Tab-separated table of C-alpha atoms in Angstrom:
chain	number	residue	atom	x	y	z
G	1	UNK	CA	118.270	-83.337	127.394
G	2	UNK	CA	116.447	-80.473	125.684
G	3	UNK	CA	115.366	-79.701	122.151
G	4	UNK	CA	117.991	-78.450	119.703
G	5	UNK	CA	118.935	-74.846	120.497
G	6	UNK	CA	116.049	-73.698	122.713
G	7	UNK	CA	116.623	-70.106	121.629
G	8	UNK	CA	115.375	-70.860	118.148
G	9	UNK	CA	111.685	-70.860	118.987
G	10	UNK	CA	111.437	-67.980	121.396
G	11	UNK	CA	111.693	-64.321	120.646
G	12	UNK	CA	114.180	-63.280	123.249
G	13	UNK	CA	115.217	-59.745	122.568
G	14	UNK	CA	118.316	-59.384	124.629
G	15	UNK	CA	119.910	-56.021	124.407
G	16	UNK	CA	122.516	-54.775	126.831
G	17	UNK	CA	123.085	-56.813	129.963
G	18	UNK	CA	123.998	-54.241	132.584
G	19	UNK	CA	122.160	-55.566	135.598
G	20	UNK	CA	120.813	-59.034	136.304
G	21	UNK	CA	117.357	-57.410	136.327
G	22	UNK	CA	117.753	-56.724	132.584
G	23	UNK	CA	116.792	-60.360	132.062
G	24	UNK	CA	113.300	-61.622	132.829
G	25	UNK	CA	112.845	-64.870	134.716
G	26	UNK	CA	111.676	-66.429	131.422
G	27	UNK	CA	114.805	-65.236	129.605
G	28	UNK	CA	117.014	-66.580	132.384
G	29	UNK	CA	115.191	-69.905	132.197
G	30	UNK	CA	115.829	-69.967	128.480
G	31	UNK	CA	119.534	-69.263	128.964
G	32	UNK	CA	119.745	-72.032	131.557
G	33	UNK	CA	118.122	-74.496	129.148
G	34	UNK	CA	120.464	-73.406	126.358
G	35	UNK	CA	123.468	-73.841	128.658
G	36	UNK	CA	122.168	-77.309	129.604
G	37	UNK	CA	122.002	-78.158	125.925
G	38	UNK	CA	125.502	-76.820	125.257
G	39	UNK	CA	126.795	-78.977	128.111
G	40	UNK	CA	125.029	-82.013	126.691
G	41	UNK	CA	125.930	-81.460	123.026
G	42	UNK	CA	128.944	-79.142	122.740
G	43	UNK	CA	129.771	-80.174	119.184
G	44	UNK	CA	126.442	-78.787	117.966
G	45	UNK	CA	127.515	-75.298	119.013
G	46	UNK	CA	131.169	-75.403	117.907
G	47	UNK	CA	130.586	-73.096	114.930
G	48	UNK	CA	127.524	-71.213	116.200
G	49	UNK	CA	129.390	-67.877	116.274
G	50	UNK	CA	131.747	-68.426	113.375
G	51	UNK	CA	132.708	-65.098	111.807
G	52	UNK	CA	131.623	-63.104	114.873
G	53	UNK	CA	133.930	-61.101	117.140
G	54	UNK	CA	133.655	-60.463	120.867
G	55	UNK	CA	135.564	-57.513	122.381
G	56	UNK	CA	136.628	-57.999	125.992
G	57	UNK	CA	137.477	-54.587	127.448
G	58	UNK	CA	138.875	-55.094	130.939
G	59	UNK	CA	139.909	-51.868	132.710
G	60	UNK	CA	140.541	-53.875	135.865
G	61	UNK	CA	142.311	-57.223	136.412
G	62	UNK	CA	140.314	-60.418	136.105
G	63	UNK	CA	141.174	-64.032	135.534
G	64	UNK	CA	138.018	-66.065	135.640
G	65	UNK	CA	135.544	-63.671	134.080
G	66	UNK	CA	137.735	-62.597	131.173
G	67	UNK	CA	139.035	-66.073	130.409
G	68	UNK	CA	135.606	-67.657	130.687
G	69	UNK	CA	134.156	-65.111	128.257
G	70	UNK	CA	137.039	-65.664	125.874
G	71	UNK	CA	136.836	-69.453	126.211
G	72	UNK	CA	133.077	-69.249	125.696
G	73	UNK	CA	133.438	-67.276	122.452
G	74	UNK	CA	136.226	-69.519	121.170
G	75	UNK	CA	134.174	-72.652	121.893
G	76	UNK	CA	131.331	-71.124	119.866
G	77	UNK	CA	133.708	-70.740	116.927
G	78	UNK	CA	134.017	-66.941	117.224
G	79	UNK	CA	137.024	-64.653	117.657
G	80	UNK	CA	138.089	-62.350	120.460
G	81	UNK	CA	139.879	-59.006	120.724
G	82	UNK	CA	140.392	-56.475	123.487
G	83	UNK	CA	142.633	-55.526	126.397
G	84	UNK	CA	143.139	-56.849	129.873
G	85	UNK	CA	144.175	-53.746	131.783
G	86	UNK	CA	143.588	-50.015	131.732
G	87	UNK	CA	147.304	-49.421	131.087
G	88	UNK	CA	147.181	-51.253	127.764
G	89	UNK	CA	144.288	-49.185	126.402
G	90	UNK	CA	143.761	-45.551	125.421
G	91	UNK	CA	142.171	-45.048	128.833
G	92	UNK	CA	145.763	-44.554	130.019
G	93	UNK	CA	145.834	-41.484	127.744
G	94	UNK	CA	142.584	-40.244	129.225
G	95	UNK	CA	140.101	-41.505	126.645
G	96	UNK	CA	136.542	-41.653	127.916
G	97	UNK	CA	134.529	-44.852	128.113
G	98	UNK	CA	132.042	-43.335	125.658
G	99	UNK	CA	134.701	-42.744	122.983
G	100	UNK	CA	136.281	-46.179	123.434
G	101	UNK	CA	132.895	-47.840	123.079
G	102	UNK	CA	132.000	-45.819	119.976
G	103	UNK	CA	135.193	-47.060	118.318
G	104	UNK	CA	134.974	-50.680	119.435
G	105	UNK	CA	131.331	-50.845	118.290
G	106	UNK	CA	132.731	-50.756	114.769
G	107	UNK	CA	135.182	-53.585	115.392
G	108	UNK	CA	133.165	-56.198	117.279
G	109	UNK	CA	129.713	-57.781	117.324
G	110	UNK	CA	129.390	-57.566	121.107
G	111	UNK	CA	131.344	-55.919	123.922
G	112	UNK	CA	132.173	-57.297	127.341
G	113	UNK	CA	133.171	-54.516	129.740
G	114	UNK	CA	134.743	-54.563	133.177
G	115	UNK	CA	135.458	-51.197	134.751
G	116	UNK	CA	136.380	-50.126	138.295
G	117	UNK	CA	133.835	-47.293	138.307
G	118	UNK	CA	130.219	-48.021	139.162
G	119	UNK	CA	127.813	-47.412	136.304
G	120	UNK	CA	130.477	-47.453	133.543
G	121	UNK	CA	128.440	-50.043	131.567
G	122	UNK	CA	125.474	-47.632	131.566
G	123	UNK	CA	127.694	-45.064	129.840
G	124	UNK	CA	128.860	-47.782	127.441
G	125	UNK	CA	125.313	-48.867	126.622
G	126	UNK	CA	124.319	-45.281	125.823
G	127	UNK	CA	127.008	-45.076	123.138
G	128	UNK	CA	127.294	-48.641	121.841
G	129	UNK	CA	125.930	-49.864	118.527
G	130	UNK	CA	126.338	-53.504	119.571
G	131	UNK	CA	125.238	-55.321	122.738
G	132	UNK	CA	127.201	-54.513	125.885
G	133	UNK	CA	127.642	-57.056	128.661
G	134	UNK	CA	128.645	-55.792	132.084
G	135	UNK	CA	131.434	-58.001	133.414
G	136	UNK	CA	131.606	-56.118	136.722
G	137	UNK	CA	131.483	-52.403	137.525
G	138	UNK	CA	133.296	-51.621	140.747
G	139	UNK	CA	131.325	-52.771	143.753
G	140	UNK	CA	128.040	-52.466	141.898
G	141	UNK	CA	126.782	-55.198	139.536
G	142	UNK	CA	128.147	-58.360	138.004
G	143	UNK	CA	125.232	-59.924	136.119
G	144	UNK	CA	127.095	-62.752	134.403
G	145	UNK	CA	128.421	-63.897	137.767
G	146	UNK	CA	124.780	-63.974	138.820
G	147	UNK	CA	123.903	-66.068	135.768
G	148	UNK	CA	126.773	-68.353	136.734
G	149	UNK	CA	125.378	-68.602	140.251
G	150	UNK	CA	121.854	-69.312	139.004
G	151	UNK	CA	123.232	-71.951	136.640
G	152	UNK	CA	125.053	-73.611	139.553
G	153	UNK	CA	121.921	-73.639	141.715
G	154	UNK	CA	119.830	-74.903	138.784
G	155	UNK	CA	122.295	-77.724	138.027
G	156	UNK	CA	123.087	-78.703	141.605
G	157	UNK	CA	119.740	-78.235	143.393
G	158	UNK	CA	117.350	-78.662	140.461
G	159	UNK	CA	115.225	-75.585	141.148
G	160	UNK	CA	115.447	-71.906	142.052
G	161	UNK	CA	112.355	-71.451	144.224
G	162	UNK	CA	111.783	-71.591	147.973
G	163	UNK	CA	115.473	-71.683	148.852
G	164	UNK	CA	117.233	-70.382	151.944
G	165	UNK	CA	120.336	-68.593	150.754
G	166	UNK	CA	123.082	-67.664	153.204
G	167	UNK	CA	125.370	-64.894	151.981
G	168	UNK	CA	128.533	-64.536	154.021
G	169	UNK	CA	131.434	-62.084	154.152
G	170	UNK	CA	131.620	-58.700	152.477
G	171	UNK	CA	127.994	-57.863	151.772
G	172	UNK	CA	128.669	-54.124	151.558
G	173	UNK	CA	131.084	-53.975	148.641
G	174	UNK	CA	130.494	-57.479	147.231
G	175	UNK	CA	128.926	-56.845	143.845
G	176	UNK	CA	128.233	-60.549	143.280
G	177	UNK	CA	126.062	-60.558	146.384
G	178	UNK	CA	124.055	-57.513	145.272
G	179	UNK	CA	123.448	-58.971	141.823
G	180	UNK	CA	122.515	-62.403	143.189
G	181	UNK	CA	120.000	-60.909	145.611
G	182	UNK	CA	118.391	-58.809	142.873
G	183	UNK	CA	117.994	-61.956	140.769
G	184	UNK	CA	116.844	-64.321	143.538
G	185	UNK	CA	114.113	-62.021	144.873
G	186	UNK	CA	112.209	-62.865	141.700
G	187	UNK	CA	111.921	-66.533	142.659
G	188	UNK	CA	109.036	-67.150	145.073
G	189	UNK	CA	109.818	-67.945	148.671
G	190	UNK	CA	113.498	-67.012	148.695
G	191	UNK	CA	114.772	-66.404	152.196
G	192	UNK	CA	118.115	-64.673	152.682
G	193	UNK	CA	120.375	-64.979	155.687
G	194	UNK	CA	122.890	-62.135	155.541
G	195	UNK	CA	125.981	-63.068	157.523
G	196	UNK	CA	128.514	-60.262	157.848
G	197	UNK	CA	130.387	-58.071	160.286
G	198	UNK	CA	128.519	-54.880	161.166
G	199	UNK	CA	130.923	-52.815	159.039
G	200	UNK	CA	130.236	-54.867	155.916
G	201	UNK	CA	126.435	-55.123	156.076
G	202	UNK	CA	124.460	-55.101	152.831
G	203	UNK	CA	123.601	-51.537	151.738
G	204	UNK	CA	120.132	-50.178	152.423
G	205	UNK	CA	119.084	-50.229	148.784
G	206	UNK	CA	119.755	-53.977	148.671
G	207	UNK	CA	117.750	-54.615	151.848
G	208	UNK	CA	114.984	-52.418	150.447
G	209	UNK	CA	114.940	-54.611	147.335
G	210	UNK	CA	114.201	-57.701	149.483
G	211	UNK	CA	111.686	-55.909	151.700
G	212	UNK	CA	109.579	-54.736	148.776
G	213	UNK	CA	109.003	-58.239	147.347
G	214	UNK	CA	106.123	-60.174	148.924
G	215	UNK	CA	107.177	-63.688	149.887
G	216	UNK	CA	110.874	-62.869	150.202
G	217	UNK	CA	112.503	-62.163	153.520
G	218	UNK	CA	115.877	-61.695	155.140
G	219	UNK	CA	117.511	-61.873	158.500
G	220	UNK	CA	120.929	-60.606	159.480
G	221	UNK	CA	123.440	-62.591	161.484
G	222	UNK	CA	126.999	-62.122	162.645
G	223	UNK	CA	127.709	-65.848	163.160
G	224	UNK	CA	127.897	-68.386	160.354
G	225	UNK	CA	127.341	-71.282	162.805
G	226	UNK	CA	123.923	-69.977	163.874
G	227	UNK	CA	122.642	-69.816	160.317
G	228	UNK	CA	124.160	-73.060	158.984
G	229	UNK	CA	121.410	-75.666	159.749
G	230	UNK	CA	118.715	-73.767	157.817
G	231	UNK	CA	120.692	-73.109	154.640
G	232	UNK	CA	120.225	-74.675	151.212
G	233	UNK	CA	123.101	-72.590	149.879
G	234	UNK	CA	126.035	-70.943	151.619
G	235	UNK	CA	127.473	-68.278	149.343
G	236	UNK	CA	130.883	-67.182	150.589
G	237	UNK	CA	132.574	-63.979	149.446
G	238	UNK	CA	136.053	-62.566	149.703
G	239	UNK	CA	136.760	-59.440	151.686
G	240	UNK	CA	138.398	-57.473	148.871
G	241	UNK	CA	141.292	-55.233	149.739
G	242	UNK	CA	140.721	-52.913	146.761
G	243	UNK	CA	137.262	-51.942	148.036
G	244	UNK	CA	138.601	-50.382	151.235
G	245	UNK	CA	139.766	-46.812	151.595
G	246	UNK	CA	142.287	-47.723	154.293
G	247	UNK	CA	144.382	-50.806	154.978
G	248	UNK	CA	143.739	-50.941	158.732
G	249	UNK	CA	140.034	-51.652	158.169
G	250	UNK	CA	140.913	-54.373	155.666
G	251	UNK	CA	143.337	-56.168	157.990
G	252	UNK	CA	140.886	-56.021	160.893
G	253	UNK	CA	137.980	-57.525	158.928
G	254	UNK	CA	139.453	-59.886	156.347
G	255	UNK	CA	139.539	-63.000	158.507
G	256	UNK	CA	136.223	-62.412	160.245
G	257	UNK	CA	134.264	-65.074	158.457
G	258	UNK	CA	136.238	-68.182	157.569
G	259	UNK	CA	134.506	-71.436	156.600
G	260	UNK	CA	136.064	-74.705	157.759
G	261	UNK	CA	134.877	-78.333	157.865
G	262	UNK	CA	133.910	-78.032	161.543
G	263	UNK	CA	131.357	-75.302	160.805
G	264	UNK	CA	129.866	-77.476	158.057
G	265	UNK	CA	128.944	-80.306	160.458
G	266	UNK	CA	125.472	-78.898	161.109
G	267	UNK	CA	124.690	-78.277	157.430
G	268	UNK	CA	121.811	-80.066	155.662
G	269	UNK	CA	123.004	-83.042	153.573
G	270	UNK	CA	122.198	-81.357	150.241
G	271	UNK	CA	123.472	-77.891	151.133
G	272	UNK	CA	125.975	-76.448	148.634
G	273	UNK	CA	128.836	-74.047	149.287
G	274	UNK	CA	129.396	-71.519	146.520
G	275	UNK	CA	132.016	-68.801	146.016
G	276	UNK	CA	132.576	-66.440	143.070
G	277	UNK	CA	136.357	-66.929	143.470
G	278	UNK	CA	139.156	-66.021	143.770
G	279	UNK	CA	139.331	-67.358	147.292
G	280	UNK	CA	141.954	-66.009	149.635
G	281	UNK	CA	141.485	-67.606	153.031
G	282	UNK	CA	137.754	-67.357	153.705
G	283	UNK	CA	137.307	-71.050	152.822
G	284	UNK	CA	139.769	-73.463	154.381
G	285	UNK	CA	141.345	-75.570	151.602
G	286	UNK	CA	140.203	-78.750	153.429
G	287	UNK	CA	136.633	-77.798	152.525
G	288	UNK	CA	137.541	-78.372	148.851
G	289	UNK	CA	137.108	-82.134	149.292
G	290	UNK	CA	133.932	-81.780	151.366
G	291	UNK	CA	130.755	-83.021	149.628
G	292	UNK	CA	129.124	-79.623	150.140
G	293	UNK	CA	131.754	-77.745	148.085
G	294	UNK	CA	130.630	-76.640	144.607
G	295	UNK	CA	132.730	-73.539	143.896
G	296	UNK	CA	135.010	-75.103	141.310
G	297	UNK	CA	132.027	-76.565	139.444
G	298	UNK	CA	130.474	-73.095	139.693
G	299	UNK	CA	133.423	-71.544	137.822
G	300	UNK	CA	133.048	-74.133	135.083
G	301	UNK	CA	129.309	-73.534	134.736
G	302	UNK	CA	130.191	-69.872	134.161
G	303	UNK	CA	131.662	-70.680	130.778
G	304	UNK	CA	128.522	-72.492	129.610
G	305	UNK	CA	126.053	-69.850	130.724
G	306	UNK	CA	128.233	-67.174	129.067
G	307	UNK	CA	128.177	-69.246	125.878
G	308	UNK	CA	124.384	-69.245	126.065
G	309	UNK	CA	124.333	-65.489	126.655
G	310	UNK	CA	126.700	-64.670	123.782
G	311	UNK	CA	124.680	-66.912	121.515
G	312	UNK	CA	121.436	-65.216	122.498
G	313	UNK	CA	122.853	-61.715	122.044
G	314	UNK	CA	124.418	-62.418	118.686
G	315	UNK	CA	121.495	-64.406	117.316
G	316	UNK	CA	118.723	-62.110	118.404
G	317	UNK	CA	119.998	-58.793	119.584
G	318	UNK	CA	123.186	-58.164	117.656
G	319	UNK	CA	121.656	-55.796	115.136
G	320	UNK	CA	124.035	-53.117	113.933
G	321	UNK	CA	122.424	-49.736	113.728
L	1	UNK	CA	106.369	-2.232	150.542
L	2	UNK	CA	104.993	-2.166	147.010
L	3	UNK	CA	105.965	-4.507	144.229
L	4	UNK	CA	104.356	-3.817	140.864
L	5	UNK	CA	101.975	-6.449	139.543
L	6	UNK	CA	103.082	-8.129	136.349
L	7	UNK	CA	101.400	-8.068	132.961
L	8	UNK	CA	102.667	-11.252	131.317
L	9	UNK	CA	104.722	-13.711	133.313
L	10	UNK	CA	104.850	-16.061	136.249
L	11	UNK	CA	104.431	-15.836	139.991
L	12	UNK	CA	105.963	-18.600	142.050
L	13	UNK	CA	103.955	-18.611	145.240
L	14	UNK	CA	104.091	-20.603	148.486
L	15	UNK	CA	107.875	-20.934	148.494
L	16	UNK	CA	109.074	-21.922	151.952
L	17	UNK	CA	110.364	-18.822	153.729
L	18	UNK	CA	114.090	-18.420	153.169
L	19	UNK	CA	114.294	-20.644	150.082
L	20	UNK	CA	113.497	-18.011	147.477
L	21	UNK	CA	117.131	-17.287	146.683
L	22	UNK	CA	117.939	-20.991	146.263
L	23	UNK	CA	115.045	-21.380	143.830
L	24	UNK	CA	116.224	-18.241	141.990
L	25	UNK	CA	119.744	-19.622	141.640
L	26	UNK	CA	118.758	-23.161	140.701
L	27	UNK	CA	116.367	-21.989	138.000
L	28	UNK	CA	119.147	-19.651	136.749
L	29	UNK	CA	116.812	-16.676	136.813
L	30	UNK	CA	119.836	-14.381	136.938
L	31	UNK	CA	120.273	-15.177	133.223
L	32	UNK	CA	117.017	-13.363	132.425
L	33	UNK	CA	116.895	-9.778	131.158
L	34	UNK	CA	113.379	-9.110	132.398
L	35	UNK	CA	112.340	-7.859	135.823
L	36	UNK	CA	112.512	-10.535	138.519
L	37	UNK	CA	111.462	-9.844	142.091
L	38	UNK	CA	112.260	-12.041	145.072
L	39	UNK	CA	109.987	-11.165	147.952
L	40	UNK	CA	111.014	-12.701	151.259
L	41	UNK	CA	109.081	-13.392	154.429
L	42	UNK	CA	105.657	-12.445	153.113
L	43	UNK	CA	102.913	-12.978	155.698
L	44	UNK	CA	100.826	-16.044	154.868
L	45	UNK	CA	97.703	-17.383	156.591
L	46	UNK	CA	98.601	-20.937	155.545
L	47	UNK	CA	102.380	-20.924	156.004
L	48	UNK	CA	103.009	-18.159	158.524
L	49	UNK	CA	105.773	-16.766	156.282
L	50	UNK	CA	106.587	-17.515	152.681
L	51	UNK	CA	108.740	-16.311	149.785
L	52	UNK	CA	107.412	-15.277	146.382
L	53	UNK	CA	109.207	-14.842	143.070
L	54	UNK	CA	107.689	-12.703	140.325
L	55	UNK	CA	109.013	-13.002	136.766
L	56	UNK	CA	107.847	-10.314	134.359
L	57	UNK	CA	108.105	-12.428	131.217
L	58	UNK	CA	106.313	-15.564	129.950
L	59	UNK	CA	109.367	-17.816	130.151
L	60	UNK	CA	109.435	-21.584	129.680
L	61	UNK	CA	110.096	-22.653	133.254
L	62	UNK	CA	111.506	-26.112	134.062
L	63	UNK	CA	108.653	-27.380	136.197
L	64	UNK	CA	110.474	-30.702	136.773
L	65	UNK	CA	113.303	-28.924	138.552
L	66	UNK	CA	110.868	-26.806	140.495
L	67	UNK	CA	108.830	-29.884	141.499
L	68	UNK	CA	112.010	-31.554	142.704
L	69	UNK	CA	112.982	-28.503	144.764
L	70	UNK	CA	109.580	-28.051	146.382
L	71	UNK	CA	106.331	-29.742	145.389
L	72	UNK	CA	104.296	-27.253	147.415
L	73	UNK	CA	105.176	-24.258	145.247
L	74	UNK	CA	102.283	-22.910	143.167
L	75	UNK	CA	103.064	-21.554	139.694
L	76	UNK	CA	100.619	-18.809	138.719
L	77	UNK	CA	100.567	-17.976	135.008
L	78	UNK	CA	99.672	-14.355	134.300
L	79	UNK	CA	98.454	-13.165	130.891
L	80	UNK	CA	97.307	-9.590	130.167
L	81	UNK	CA	97.462	-8.875	133.863
L	82	UNK	CA	95.099	-11.740	134.766
L	83	UNK	CA	95.676	-15.098	136.418
L	84	UNK	CA	94.982	-17.678	133.700
L	85	UNK	CA	96.088	-20.873	135.443
L	86	UNK	CA	97.645	-22.297	138.566
L	87	UNK	CA	100.038	-25.168	138.058
L	88	UNK	CA	100.551	-27.735	140.798
L	89	UNK	CA	103.887	-29.512	140.897
L	90	UNK	CA	104.875	-33.136	141.381
L	91	UNK	CA	108.112	-35.046	141.683
L	92	UNK	CA	109.592	-35.566	138.192
L	93	UNK	CA	110.454	-39.132	137.137
L	94	UNK	CA	113.902	-38.112	135.929
L	95	UNK	CA	116.339	-35.305	136.711
L	96	UNK	CA	119.070	-34.487	134.212
L	97	UNK	CA	121.988	-32.303	135.311
L	98	UNK	CA	120.164	-30.906	138.327
L	99	UNK	CA	121.998	-32.712	141.130
L	100	UNK	CA	125.355	-34.490	141.186
L	101	UNK	CA	126.165	-38.019	142.327
L	102	UNK	CA	128.190	-37.942	145.533
L	103	UNK	CA	129.481	-41.520	145.215
L	104	UNK	CA	133.263	-41.221	144.637
L	105	UNK	CA	133.203	-44.582	142.863
L	106	UNK	CA	130.545	-43.494	140.336
L	107	UNK	CA	131.609	-43.281	136.676
L	108	UNK	CA	130.218	-39.727	136.490
L	109	UNK	CA	133.119	-38.545	138.660
L	110	UNK	CA	135.595	-39.268	135.836
L	111	UNK	CA	133.678	-39.598	132.561
L	112	UNK	CA	133.746	-36.391	130.514
L	113	UNK	CA	130.385	-35.308	129.165
L	114	UNK	CA	128.301	-37.831	131.092
L	115	UNK	CA	124.956	-36.312	132.059
L	116	UNK	CA	124.085	-36.470	135.739
L	117	UNK	CA	120.870	-38.504	135.615
L	118	UNK	CA	118.747	-39.374	138.629
L	119	UNK	CA	115.535	-41.412	138.513
L	120	UNK	CA	112.678	-41.438	140.972
L	121	UNK	CA	112.182	-44.731	142.784
L	122	UNK	CA	108.620	-44.944	144.024
L	123	UNK	CA	107.939	-46.305	147.470
L	124	UNK	CA	106.787	-45.296	150.921
L	125	UNK	CA	109.453	-42.611	150.840
L	126	UNK	CA	110.204	-41.673	147.213
L	127	UNK	CA	113.912	-41.367	146.575
L	128	UNK	CA	116.111	-40.360	143.651
L	129	UNK	CA	118.839	-42.765	142.641
L	130	UNK	CA	121.761	-42.184	140.281
L	131	UNK	CA	120.982	-43.841	136.921
L	132	UNK	CA	124.555	-45.137	136.795
L	133	UNK	CA	125.496	-46.378	140.255
L	134	UNK	CA	122.071	-46.332	142.018
L	135	UNK	CA	123.369	-44.228	144.888
L	136	UNK	CA	120.483	-42.442	146.585
L	137	UNK	CA	120.467	-38.656	146.540
L	138	UNK	CA	120.719	-37.400	150.074
L	139	UNK	CA	119.981	-33.655	150.290
L	140	UNK	CA	122.516	-31.659	152.233
L	141	UNK	CA	125.152	-34.405	152.466
């Protein structure tokens, strides 16, 4: 498919991955090609990170992201250490992120951090002596989910330019949406259709990001059906209970935007439905068998693009100070 | 009313009327031992009314903070009783520990020792955003 280990010939200097904008389009392209190669020839990479350790520090629950990072490191022949909740770390005793990161920098070759507070990975990066990867900071950024999304689009649609991307659900607190928009505005001709209830509209700084890029545009809609025929991608998101300050708002809005097979009837033949998962009820389970559905493939692609990222960080950027 | 002229020091001129005390507090001029005069509601041909602050010592003033507070302030540097230069202000690219992030979900609300850092985002309307969570600084909110 591609030449052996595409990273070998290019000087990618990956450092900390806090925001999807920390990677240039060229670096993302390189990661996608590496992930393609890992998919095609997994045995070639089985010992690529032998002797290296990845710390997964999860201050907030996660299934897919943590396990895919851990599976990715294990499949590269490396080892993993870390914790999967705030209660099982010294954070429960009041230790700061900065102190935890200083300590873990001495134990691992790279750190994966998920934290409920926005900007925690910036604090981590300021104190780390090894690369830090943001695995989600509150409602803010989730760059490796974005890489997963880009990988899915790359594999399923064959290109990343000139696409009409519908984003549906919680666009206010949905960090995956914010990260995906910040990445996709860099591909010429991207058109966004933002489908959400008024209360969960994308924040102004996200809209400003689209407005300031020539060639990119957005429109807002409150009905999925109206937007469907134009879309190349429908990206569904969950309305997350933990992002609300009060339960009444959550209950009122959670079922607002549910995708079912009837709504998909007007979709283009090649349109793909994506979702960062976990799904609650925003996609009817009967959609799972629909030819448009790609969200389970998307989760699988996440492991391969994370393998490519770990490889890049440890090969090129993992210099201990 | 007479205020003595200063020999070596600074005169902050063209402060919007009524904001002199805020500038005084933000620049922590109360920490100084030298003579500091806040003159309020001075008649001005250009502004109608203005405030002036006179500092009778050649201190190292944080012009970034002052530029953030009010770009229209003029800083007059006085040496040996003479005006030696007028400094114009501009918006600083970065503010450290000048303003606080108001986002309750920002890491700076819980992380001990984290500097409050805001960066200028250029655009039609320049805005400062938290370096951690990107929340825009909204004065007065």
